[in-house]
Coordinates of N, CA and C in Angstrom, one line a residue:
M663 N -15.3 11.5 13.3 CA -14.3 12.8 13.1 C -13.7 12.6 14.4
H664 N -12.3 13.4 14.0 CA -11.2 13.2 15.7 C -10.9 15.0 14.7
A665 N -10.7 15.5 15.8 CA -10.0 16.8 15.4 C -9.4 17.6 16.8
V666 N -7.9 18.4 16.4 CA -6.9 18.6 17.7 C -7.3 20.0 17.1
V667 N -7.9 20.6 18.1 CA -8.2 22.1 18.1 C -7.4 23.0 19.3
R668 N -6.7 24.1 18.9 CA -5.3 24.9 19.7 C -6.4 26.1 19.6
L669 N -6.0 27.3 20.7 CA -6.4 28.2 21.0 C -5.4 29.5 20.8
D670 N -4.9 30.3 20.0 CA -3.6 31.0 19.5 C -4.2 32.1 20.4
G671 N -3.0 33.0 20.6 CA -2.9 34.2 20.4 C -3.7 35.4 20.0
P672 N -3.6 36.6 19.9 CA -4.4 37.4 18.8 C -3.4 37.8 17.8
A673 N -1.6 37.6 18.6 CA -0.4 37.4 17.3 C -0.6 36.3 16.2
G674 N -1.3 35.3 16.7 CA -0.9 34.2 15.5 C -0.7 32.9 16.4
P675 N -0.5 31.7 15.7 CA -0.3 30.6 16.7 C 1.5 30.5 17.1
D676 N 2.0 31.9 17.4 CA 3.0 32.1 17.7 C 3.3 32.9 19.0
D677 N 2.1 32.9 19.0 CA 1.8 34.3 20.9 C 0.5 33.7 21.8
E678 N 1.1 33.6 22.6 CA 0.5 33.2 23.4 C -0.6 33.6 23.8
P679 N -1.8 32.2 24.4 CA -3.2 32.8 24.5 C -3.8 34.0 25.8
P680 N -4.5 34.3 25.8 CA -4.9 35.3 27.1 C -4.9 34.7 28.0
A681 N -4.8 35.3 29.1 CA -5.4 34.3 30.6 C -6.7 34.1 30.5
W682 N -7.6 34.9 30.3 CA -8.9 34.3 30.2 C -9.3 33.3 29.4
A683 N -8.3 32.4 28.3 CA -8.6 31.3 27.4 C -7.9 30.1 27.9
T684 N -9.0 29.6 29.0 CA -8.3 28.2 29.5 C -9.1 27.4 28.7
T685 N -8.4 25.9 29.2 CA -8.4 24.6 28.6 C -10.1 24.7 29.2
G686 N -10.5 24.9 30.2 CA -12.2 24.5 30.3 C -12.8 25.3 29.3
L687 N -12.6 26.8 29.1 CA -13.3 27.5 28.1 C -13.4 27.0 26.6
L688 N -12.4 26.8 26.1 CA -11.8 26.2 25.0 C -13.0 24.6 24.5
T689 N -12.9 24.3 26.0 CA -13.8 22.2 25.9 C -15.1 22.7 25.6
R690 N -15.6 23.9 26.6 CA -17.0 24.4 26.2 C -17.3 24.9 25.0
A691 N -16.0 25.3 24.2 CA -16.9 26.2 23.2 C -16.7 25.0 21.8
V692 N -15.8 24.4 22.0 CA -15.8 22.8 21.4 C -17.5 22.7 21.3
R693 N -18.0 22.1 22.6 CA -19.2 21.2 22.6 C -20.3 22.2 22.0
A694 N -20.4 23.5 22.2 CA -20.8 24.7 22.0 C -21.5 24.9 20.3
A695 N -19.9 24.3 19.8 CA -20.3 24.3 18.5 C -20.4 23.3 17.4
A696 N -20.0 22.1 18.3 CA -20.4 21.1 17.9 C -22.5 20.9 17.9
G697 N -22.6 21.1 18.8 CA -24.1 21.5 19.4 C -25.0 22.3 17.9
R698 N -24.3 23.5 17.7 CA -24.8 24.3 17.2 C -24.9 24.2 15.1
V699 N -23.6 23.8 15.2 CA -23.3 23.7 13.8 C -24.0 22.8 13.0
H700 N -25.1 23.7 12.3 CA -25.3 22.5 10.7 C -25.7 23.4 9.5
V701 N -25.9 22.3 8.6 CA -26.2 22.8 7.3 C -27.3 22.2 6.3
H702 N -28.1 23.5 6.1 CA -29.3 22.8 5.0 C -28.5 22.5 3.5
T703 N -28.6 21.1 3.2 CA -28.4 21.2 1.6 C -29.6 21.5 0.9
L704 N -29.4 21.5 -0.6 CA -30.7 22.4 -1.5 C -31.6 21.6 -1.5
H705 N -32.7 21.8 -1.6 CA -34.1 21.1 -2.3 C -33.8 20.8 -3.3
T706 N -34.0 19.2 -3.4 CA -34.4 18.4 -5.0 C -35.9 17.4 -4.9
P707 N -36.0 17.4 -5.9 CA -37.3 16.9 -6.2 C -36.9 15.2 -5.7
A708 N -35.7 14.5 -5.4 CA -35.0 13.6 -5.6 C -35.6 13.2 -4.0
V709 N -34.7 13.9 -3.1 CA -34.1 13.4 -1.6 C -35.0 14.9 -0.8
G710 N -35.7 16.0 -1.6 CA -36.0 16.6 -0.9 C -34.9 17.6 -0.1
E711 N -35.1 18.0 1.1 CA -34.3 19.0 1.8 C -33.7 18.1 3.1
L712 N -32.2 18.3 3.2 CA -31.7 17.4 3.9 C -31.3 18.4 5.5
L713 N -30.9 17.9 6.5 CA -30.5 18.7 7.8 C -29.0 18.1 8.3
L714 N -28.1 18.7 7.3 CA -26.9 17.7 8.0 C -25.9 18.6 9.7
R715 N -26.0 17.3 10.6 CA -24.9 18.1 11.6 C -24.4 16.7 12.2
W716 N -23.9 17.6 13.0 CA -23.0 16.4 14.5 C -24.2 15.4 15.1
G717 N -23.7 14.9 15.5 CA -24.2 13.7 16.1 C -24.2 14.1 18.3
D718 N -24.7 13.4 18.6 CA -24.9 14.0 20.1 C -23.7 13.3 20.7
Q719 N -22.7 12.5 20.1 CA -21.6 12.3 21.1 C -20.4 12.6 20.8
V720 N -20.1 13.7 22.0 CA -19.0 14.5 21.8 C -17.9 14.1 23.1
D721 N -17.0 14.2 22.3 CA -15.7 13.5 23.9 C -14.9 14.8 23.8
A722 N -14.7 15.7 24.6 CA -13.1 16.8 24.8 C -12.9 16.0 25.7
R723 N -11.2 16.3 25.0 CA -10.3 16.3 26.3 C -8.7 17.3 25.3
P724 N -8.6 17.4 27.0 CA -7.2 18.4 26.9 C -6.5 17.9 26.8
L725 N -5.4 18.4 26.1 CA -3.9 17.3 25.8 C -3.0 19.2 25.7
H726 N -2.1 18.7 26.6 CA -1.2 19.8 27.3 C 0.0 19.4 26.6
A727 N 0.8 20.5 26.1 CA 2.1 20.2 26.1 C 3.2 20.8 26.6
G728 N 4.5 21.1 26.4 CA 5.3 21.6 26.6 C 5.8 21.3 28.1
G729 N 5.3 19.6 28.4 CA 6.0 19.1 29.9 C 4.5 19.3 30.5
Q730 N 3.8 19.3 30.1 CA 2.3 19.4 31.6 C 1.2 17.8 30.9
G731 N 1.9 17.2 29.9 CA 1.3 16.3 29.0 C 1.8 16.0 28.2
P732 N 1.0 15.0 27.2 CA 1.6 15.0 26.0 C 1.9 15.4 25.1
D733 N 3.4 15.1 24.6 CA 4.0 16.7 23.9 C 3.3 16.2 22.4
D734 N 4.1 16.8 21.3 CA 3.5 17.4 19.7 C 3.3 15.8 19.5
D735 N 4.4 15.2 19.7 CA 4.9 13.7 18.7 C 3.8 12.9 19.6
A736 N 3.0 12.9 20.5 CA 2.4 12.0 21.2 C 0.8 12.1 20.7
V737 N 0.5 13.7 20.7 CA -0.7 14.5 19.9 C -0.7 13.4 18.4
A738 N 0.2 13.7 17.3 CA 0.6 13.7 16.4 C -0.2 11.9 16.4
A739 N 0.4 11.2 17.5 CA 0.0 9.8 17.1 C -1.4 9.5 17.9
Y740 N -1.8 10.2 18.4 CA -3.0 9.8 19.2 C -4.0 9.9 18.0
V741 N -3.7 11.1 17.2 CA -4.7 11.3 15.7 C -4.7 10.5 15.0
A742 N -3.7 9.6 14.7 CA -3.3 8.8 13.8 C -3.4 7.2 14.3
K743 N -3.5 7.2 15.6 CA -4.5 6.0 15.8 C -5.7 5.9 15.8
Y744 N -6.5 6.9 16.0 CA -8.1 6.9 16.1 C -8.1 7.2 14.3
V745 N -7.1 7.5 13.5 CA -8.0 7.8 12.2 C -7.9 6.2 11.8
T746 N -6.7 5.8 11.7 CA -6.6 4.4 11.3 C -7.8 3.2 11.7
K747 N -8.0 3.7 12.9 CA -8.8 3.2 13.6 C -10.1 3.3 12.8
G748 N -10.7 4.4 12.8 CA -11.4 4.5 12.0 C -12.2 4.0 10.7
A749 N -10.8 4.5 10.2 CA -10.9 3.1 8.4 C -10.6 2.2 9.5
S750 N -10.1 1.1 9.8 CA -10.4 -0.1 9.9 C -11.8 -0.4 10.4
E751 N -12.5 0.4 11.1 CA -13.7 -0.5 11.5 C -14.9 0.3 10.4
T752 N -14.9 0.9 9.9 CA -15.9 1.5 8.4 C -15.3 0.8 6.7
G753 N -13.9 0.8 6.9 CA -13.6 -0.2 5.8 C -13.2 0.8 4.7
A754 N -11.9 1.0 4.2 CA -11.6 2.5 3.5 C -12.0 2.2 1.9
G755 N -12.8 1.2 1.5 CA -12.9 0.7 0.2 C -12.3 0.3 -0.7
L756 N -11.9 0.4 -1.6 CA -10.9 -0.4 -2.9 C -10.2 1.2 -3.4
D757 N -8.9 0.8 -3.7 CA -8.0 1.5 -4.3 C -7.9 1.5 -5.9
H758 N -9.3 0.9 -6.4 CA -9.5 1.3 -7.7 C -11.1 1.8 -8.2
A759 N -11.3 2.3 -9.1 CA -12.9 2.5 -9.6 C -13.6 1.6 -9.9
L760 N -14.9 1.8 -9.8 CA -15.7 0.6 -10.2 C -16.7 1.3 -11.4
T761 N -16.5 0.6 -12.3 CA -16.7 1.4 -13.8 C -18.6 0.6 -13.6
T762 N -19.0 -0.6 -12.9 CA -20.9 -1.1 -13.5 C -20.7 -0.9 -12.3
W763 N -22.7 -1.3 -12.1 CA -23.5 -1.9 -10.7 C -23.2 -3.1 -10.3
A764 N -22.8 -4.3 -11.4 CA -22.5 -5.4 -10.8 C -20.6 -5.4 -10.3
D765 N -20.0 -4.7 -10.2 CA -19.1 -4.4 -10.0 C -18.8 -4.6 -8.4
I766 N -20.1 -3.7 -7.9 CA -19.9 -3.7 -6.5 C -20.0 -5.0 -5.9
A767 N -21.0 -5.7 -6.5 CA -21.6 -7.2 -6.2 C -20.3 -8.3 -5.8
T768 N -18.9 -7.6 -7.1 CA -17.8 -8.6 -6.4 C -16.9 -8.0 -6.0
A769 N -17.2 -6.6 -5.1 CA -15.7 -6.2 -4.5 C -15.8 -6.9 -3.3
P770 N -14.7 -7.3 -2.8 CA -14.1 -7.8 -1.9 C -14.0 -6.9 -0.5
V771 N -15.2 -6.5 -0.2 CA -15.6 -6.0 0.9 C -16.7 -5.9 1.9
S772 N -16.6 -5.0 3.0 CA -17.8 -6.0 3.6 C -19.3 -5.3 3.7
T773 N -20.2 -6.5 4.4 CA -21.6 -5.8 3.9 C -21.7 -4.6 4.0
H774 N -21.4 -4.1 5.0 CA -21.8 -2.5 5.5 C -20.7 -1.3 4.4
V775 N -19.8 -1.8 3.5 CA -19.1 -0.9 3.0 C -19.6 -1.2 1.4
R776 N -20.1 -2.5 1.1 CA -21.2 -2.5 -0.1 C -22.4 -1.7 -0.4
T777 N -22.9 -2.3 0.9 CA -24.1 -1.0 1.4 C -24.1 0.3 0.9
L778 N -23.3 1.0 1.1 CA -22.3 2.5 1.3 C -22.4 2.8 -0.4
M779 N -21.8 2.0 -1.0 CA -21.1 2.1 -2.4 C -22.3 1.7 -3.3
R780 N -23.2 0.6 -2.8 CA -24.4 0.8 -3.5 C -25.9 2.2 -3.5
A781 N -25.5 2.6 -2.2 CA -26.5 3.9 -2.3 C -25.7 4.9 -2.7
C782 N -24.1 4.7 -2.6 CA -23.1 6.2 -3.4 C -23.3 5.9 -4.9
W783 N -23.7 4.9 -5.8 CA -24.1 4.5 -7.2 C -25.4 4.9 -7.1
R784 N -26.3 4.7 -6.3 CA -27.6 5.4 -6.7 C -27.7 6.3 -6.6
L785 N -27.2 7.5 -5.7 CA -27.1 8.9 -5.6 C -26.2 9.3 -6.8
G786 N -25.3 8.8 -7.4 CA -24.9 9.2 -8.6 C -25.4 9.5 -9.7
G787 N -26.7 8.6 -9.6 CA -27.1 8.7 -11.1 C -28.4 9.8 -11.0
L788 N -28.2 10.2 -10.2 CA -29.7 11.5 -10.2 C -28.7 12.7 -10.2
V789 N -29.7 13.5 -11.3 CA -29.1 14.5 -11.8 C -28.7 16.0 -11.0
E790 N -29.4 15.8 -10.0 CA -28.7 16.8 -8.9 C -27.7 16.6 -8.4
Y791 N -26.8 15.0 -8.2 CA -26.1 14.7 -7.9 C -24.8 14.8 -8.8
E792 N -24.9 15.1 -10.1 CA -24.1 14.9 -10.8 C -22.7 15.6 -10.9
P793 N -22.6 17.1 -10.6 CA -21.6 17.7 -10.4 C -20.3 16.8 -9.5
I794 N -20.8 16.1 -8.6 CA -19.7 15.6 -7.3 C -19.4 14.6 -7.9
R795 N -19.7 13.5 -8.6 CA -19.3 12.5 -9.8 C -19.3 11.7 -8.6
L796 N -20.6 10.9 -7.7 CA -20.0 10.1 -7.0 C -20.0 9.0 -7.6
R797 N -20.7 8.2 -8.7 CA -20.2 7.2 -9.5 C -18.3 6.8 -9.3
A798 N -18.1 8.0 -9.9 CA -16.9 8.4 -10.0 C -16.0 7.7 -8.9
W799 N -16.2 7.9 -7.7 CA -15.6 7.9 -6.2 C -16.5 6.9 -5.8
T800 N -17.0 5.9 -6.4 CA -18.0 5.1 -5.8 C -16.9 4.1 -4.8
H801 N -15.7 3.7 -5.4 CA -14.7 2.8 -4.7 C -14.3 3.7 -3.3
T802 N -14.5 4.9 -3.4 CA -14.0 5.4 -1.9 C -15.0 6.0 -1.5
L803 N -16.5 5.3 -1.4 CA -17.3 6.2 -0.6 C -17.9 6.8 -1.0
G804 N -17.6 7.8 -2.6 CA -18.2 9.1 -2.5 C -16.6 10.3 -1.9
Y805 N -16.5 9.8 -1.0 CA -15.3 10.6 -0.8 C -13.9 10.6 -1.3
R806 N -13.2 12.3 -2.0 CA -12.5 12.2 -2.7 C -11.1 13.3 -2.3
G807 N -11.4 13.4 -0.7 CA -10.4 14.0 -0.1 C -9.4 13.5 0.7
H808 N -8.7 14.4 1.5 CA -7.2 13.8 2.4 C -8.3 13.4 3.7
V809 N -7.1 12.0 3.9 CA -7.0 11.6 5.1 C -7.3 12.5 6.3
L810 N -6.6 13.4 6.4 CA -6.4 14.3 7.4 C -6.2 15.7 6.3
T811 N -6.6 16.6 7.2 CA -7.1 18.3 6.8 C -6.7 19.1 8.1
K812 N -5.8 20.5 7.9 CA -6.0 21.1 8.9 C -5.8 22.4 8.7
S813 N -6.0 23.8 9.7 CA -6.1 25.0 9.0 C -4.3 25.1 8.5
R814 N -4.2 26.5 8.2 CA -3.1 26.7 8.0 C -1.8 27.3 8.6
A815 N -3.0 28.3 10.4 CA -2.2 28.2 11.4 C -1.7 27.6 12.1
Y816 N -2.6 26.1 11.7 CA -2.3 24.6 13.0 C -0.5 24.3 13.6
S817 N 0.0 24.5 11.9 CA 1.3 24.0 11.8 C 2.5 24.4 10.4
T818 N 3.2 23.1 10.1 CA 3.8 23.9 8.8 C 2.5 23.3 7.8
T819 N 3.0 23.5 6.1 CA 1.9 23.6 5.6 C 2.6 21.9 4.5
Y820 N 1.5 21.5 4.0 CA 2.2 20.5 2.8 C 3.3 20.7 2.2
A821 N 2.9 22.0 1.3 CA 4.0 22.8 0.8 C 5.3 23.2 1.0
A822 N 5.1 23.5 2.5 CA 6.7 23.5 2.6 C 7.1 22.2 3.2
L823 N 6.4 21.4 3.7 CA 7.2 20.0 3.7 C 7.9 19.5 2.4
R824 N 7.4 19.5 1.4 CA 7.9 19.1 0.0 C 8.8 19.7 -0.4
A825 N 9.0 21.1 -0.2 CA 10.2 21.6 -0.5 C 10.9 21.4 0.4
A826 N 10.8 21.3 1.6 CA 12.0 20.6 2.2 C 12.6 19.5 2.1
R827 N 11.8 18.2 1.6 CA 12.0 17.0 1.0 C 12.6 17.5 -0.2
A828 N 12.2 18.2 -1.2 CA 13.4 18.2 -2.3 C 14.6 18.9 -2.0
H829 N 15.0 19.7 -1.2 CA 15.9 20.6 -0.6 C 16.9 19.5 -0.2
H830 N 16.2 18.5 0.9 CA 17.0 17.6 1.5 C 17.6 16.7 0.1
T831 N 16.8 16.4 -0.4 CA 17.0 15.3 -1.4 C 18.2 16.0 -2.6
G832 N 18.1 17.2 -2.5 CA 19.3 17.9 -3.7 C 18.5 18.1 -4.9
Y833 N 17.3 17.6 -5.4 CA 16.5 18.8 -6.6 C 16.1 19.4 -6.5
D834 N 16.2 20.8 -5.2 CA 16.2 22.0 -5.9 C 17.3 22.6 -6.6
D835 N 18.8 22.1 -6.4 CA 20.3 22.3 -6.6 C 21.1 22.1 -7.9
A836 N 19.4 21.4 -9.0 CA 20.1 20.7 -10.2 C 19.4 21.6 -11.0
H837 N 19.0 22.7 -10.9 CA 18.7 23.6 -11.9 C 19.4 23.6 -13.4
D838 N 20.8 23.4 -13.3 CA 21.8 23.7 -14.2 C 21.8 22.6 -15.0
A839 N 21.4 21.4 -14.5 CA 21.9 19.8 -15.0 C 21.2 19.8 -16.4
I840 N 21.9 19.3 -17.3 CA 21.8 18.9 -18.9 C 20.9 17.6 -18.8
T841 N 19.3 17.5 -19.2 CA 19.1 16.4 -19.7 C 19.5 15.7 -21.4
E842 N 20.0 15.1 -21.7 CA 19.9 14.5 -23.0 C 18.5 13.1 -22.8
R843 N 17.8 13.7 -24.0 CA 16.8 13.0 -24.6 C 16.7 12.3 -26.0
H844 N 18.0 12.5 -26.2 CA 18.1 12.0 -27.4 C 19.5 10.5 -27.6
W845 N 18.6 9.8 -27.8 CA 19.6 8.6 -28.1 C 19.6 7.7 -29.1
R846 N 21.2 7.2 -29.3 CA 20.8 5.8 -30.1 C 21.4 4.6 -29.9
Y847 N 20.9 3.6 -30.3 CA 21.7 2.4 -30.6 C 23.1 1.7 -31.2
V848 N 24.2 2.1 -30.4 CA 25.5 1.6 -30.7 C 25.9 0.4 -31.0
G849 N 25.0 -0.7 -30.6 CA 26.1 -1.9 -30.4 C 25.5 -2.4 -29.1
S850 N 25.9 -4.0 -28.9 CA 25.9 -4.9 -27.7 C 27.2 -6.2 -27.9
G851 N 27.1 -6.4 -26.7 CA 28.5 -7.6 -26.6 C 29.0 -7.1 -25.0
H852 N 29.7 -8.0 -25.0 CA 30.8 -7.6 -23.9 C 32.0 -6.5 -24.1
T853 N 32.2 -6.1 -23.4 CA 33.6 -5.2 -23.1 C 34.1 -5.9 -23.0
P854 N 36.0 -5.4 -23.6 CA 37.2 -6.0 -23.6 C 37.3 -6.8 -22.6
G855 N 37.0 -6.5 -20.9 CA 37.7 -7.2 -19.8 C 36.4 -8.5 -19.5
A856 N 35.4 -8.2 -20.0 CA 34.2 -9.2 -20.5 C 34.4 -10.3 -20.9
A857 N 34.8 -9.7 -22.3 CA 35.4 -10.7 -23.2 C 36.2 -11.7 -22.4
L858 N 37.1 -11.5 -22.2 CA 38.1 -12.6 -21.7 C 37.7 -13.4 -20.3
L859 N 37.0 -12.7 -19.6 CA 36.6 -13.3 -19.0 C 35.7 -14.5 -19.4
A860 N 34.4 -14.6 -20.2 CA 33.7 -15.5 -21.1 C 34.7 -15.9 -21.7
A861 N 35.4 -15.7 -22.3 CA 36.5 -16.8 -23.0 C 36.9 -18.0 -21.6
A862 N 37.6 -17.0 -21.1 CA 38.0 -18.2 -20.2 C 37.0 -19.1 -19.4
V863 N 36.0 -18.9 -18.9 CA 34.4 -19.7 -18.9 C 34.0 -21.0 -20.0
A864 N 34.1 -20.0 -20.9 CA 34.2 -21.4 -22.6 C 35.0 -22.2 -22.6
E865 N 36.8 -21.9 -22.3 CA 37.8 -23.0 -22.2 C 37.7 -24.0 -21.4
D866 N 37.0 -23.6 -20.2 CA 36.9 -24.3 -18.7 C 35.7 -25.1 -19.3
R867 N 34.8 -24.9 -19.9 CA 33.6 -25.8 -20.0 C 33.9 -26.9 -21.0
A868 N 34.5 -26.5 -22.1 CA 35.0 -27.5 -23.2 C 36.3 -28.3 -22.7
A869 N 36.7 -28.1 -21.8 CA 37.6 -28.7 -21.1 C 37.2 -30.0 -20.3
N870 N 35.8 -29.6 -19.4 CA 35.1 -30.1 -18.4 C 34.5 -31.2 -19.4
R871 N 34.2 -31.0 -20.7 CA 33.2 -31.7 -21.5 C 34.2 -32.9 -22.3
E872 N 35.4 -32.2 -21.8 CA 36.3 -33.5 -22.7 C 36.6 -34.5 -21.8
I873 N 36.8 -34.0 -20.4 CA 37.3 -35.1 -19.5 C 35.8 -36.3 -19.5
A874 N 34.9 -35.4 -19.4 CA 33.6 -36.2 -19.1 C 33.7 -37.3 -20.2
R875 N 34.0 -37.2 -21.5 CA 33.9 -38.0 -22.8 C 34.6 -39.3 -22.6
E876 N 36.0 -38.6 -22.2 CA 37.2 -39.6 -21.7 C 36.6 -40.8 -20.1
E877 N 36.4 -39.7 -19.3 CA 36.0 -40.5 -18.4 C 34.9 -42.0 -18.8
L878 N 33.7 -41.6 -19.6 CA 32.7 -41.9 -19.8 C 32.9 -43.2 -20.9
G879 N 34.2 -43.0 -22.1 CA 34.2 -43.8 -22.8 C 34.9 -44.6 -21.9
A880 N 36.2 -44.7 -21.0 CA 36.6 -45.6 -20.4 C 36.1 -46.6 -19.4
D881 N 34.8 -46.0 -18.7 CA 33.7 -46.7 -18.0 C 33.2 -47.8 -19.0
G882 N 32.6 -46.8 -20.0 CA 32.1 -48.2 -21.2 C 33.3 -49.2 -22.0
R883 N 34.6 -49.0 -21.8 CA 35.2 -49.9 -22.3 C 35.3 -51.2 -21.3
R884 N 35.5 -50.7 -19.9 CA 35.7 -51.7 -18.8 C 34.2 -52.2 -19.0
L885 N 33.1 -51.6 -18.6 CA 31.6 -52.5 -19.1 C 32.0 -53.8 -19.5
S886 N 32.3 -52.9 -21.1 CA 32.0 -53.8 -22.1 C 33.4 -55.3 -21.9
A887 N 34.2 -54.9 -21.5 CA 35.3 -56.3 -21.1 C 34.9 -57.4 -20.0
W888 N 34.0 -56.8 -18.9 CA 33.4 -57.4 -17.9 C 32.9 -58.7 -18.3
P889 N 31.9 -59.1 -19.3 CA 31.5 -60.3 -19.4 C 32.5 -61.3 -19.7
A890 N 33.3 -61.2 -20.7 CA 34.4 -61.9 -21.0 C 35.4 -62.1 -19.6

């Protein structure tokens, strides 16, 4: 997992952080959070109780904006790079659902991904995991979320981006447009202009065929007269 963590001021994203909120302090906070956060799963007869936590490998690097380091575009490119790198190393699964256990064996994926799919299918058959529908999402290794998530206060939201895109394309300015849903067949054929062109083409083709027949007949007469 790769995360970009930003420390804002007390008034929100547009407020500068206080002087004591240094980069070193934020780095230590990230490392402390990664080491302490854990979740206990509910106990089930099939798998018991599991402890979920982050691993020991934590790499916290400062990213500066405003001319002091990578700008916003560079930070976005950094995240995109490692998101795609992680997906290519692990494997993104398939773009269609699997309906049977045999489908996993024939899926065009790596051995590692196939093992994850089989584990997902087996866990999906347990009563304890029916609510999360693991078998329906075996093709994505049980994950049914977005590849990228973010807090609402970090930057713009997807809803705002969709609204801006709709405004740019003019969809939101077409509220008074009338949509005709009833259509009827009125006929087929050439328009008057196309009919004239089609007639001219037909006449040219007929003339070409007549010329070809005359040339062929003349050649035949010459060939028949040659032995005499």
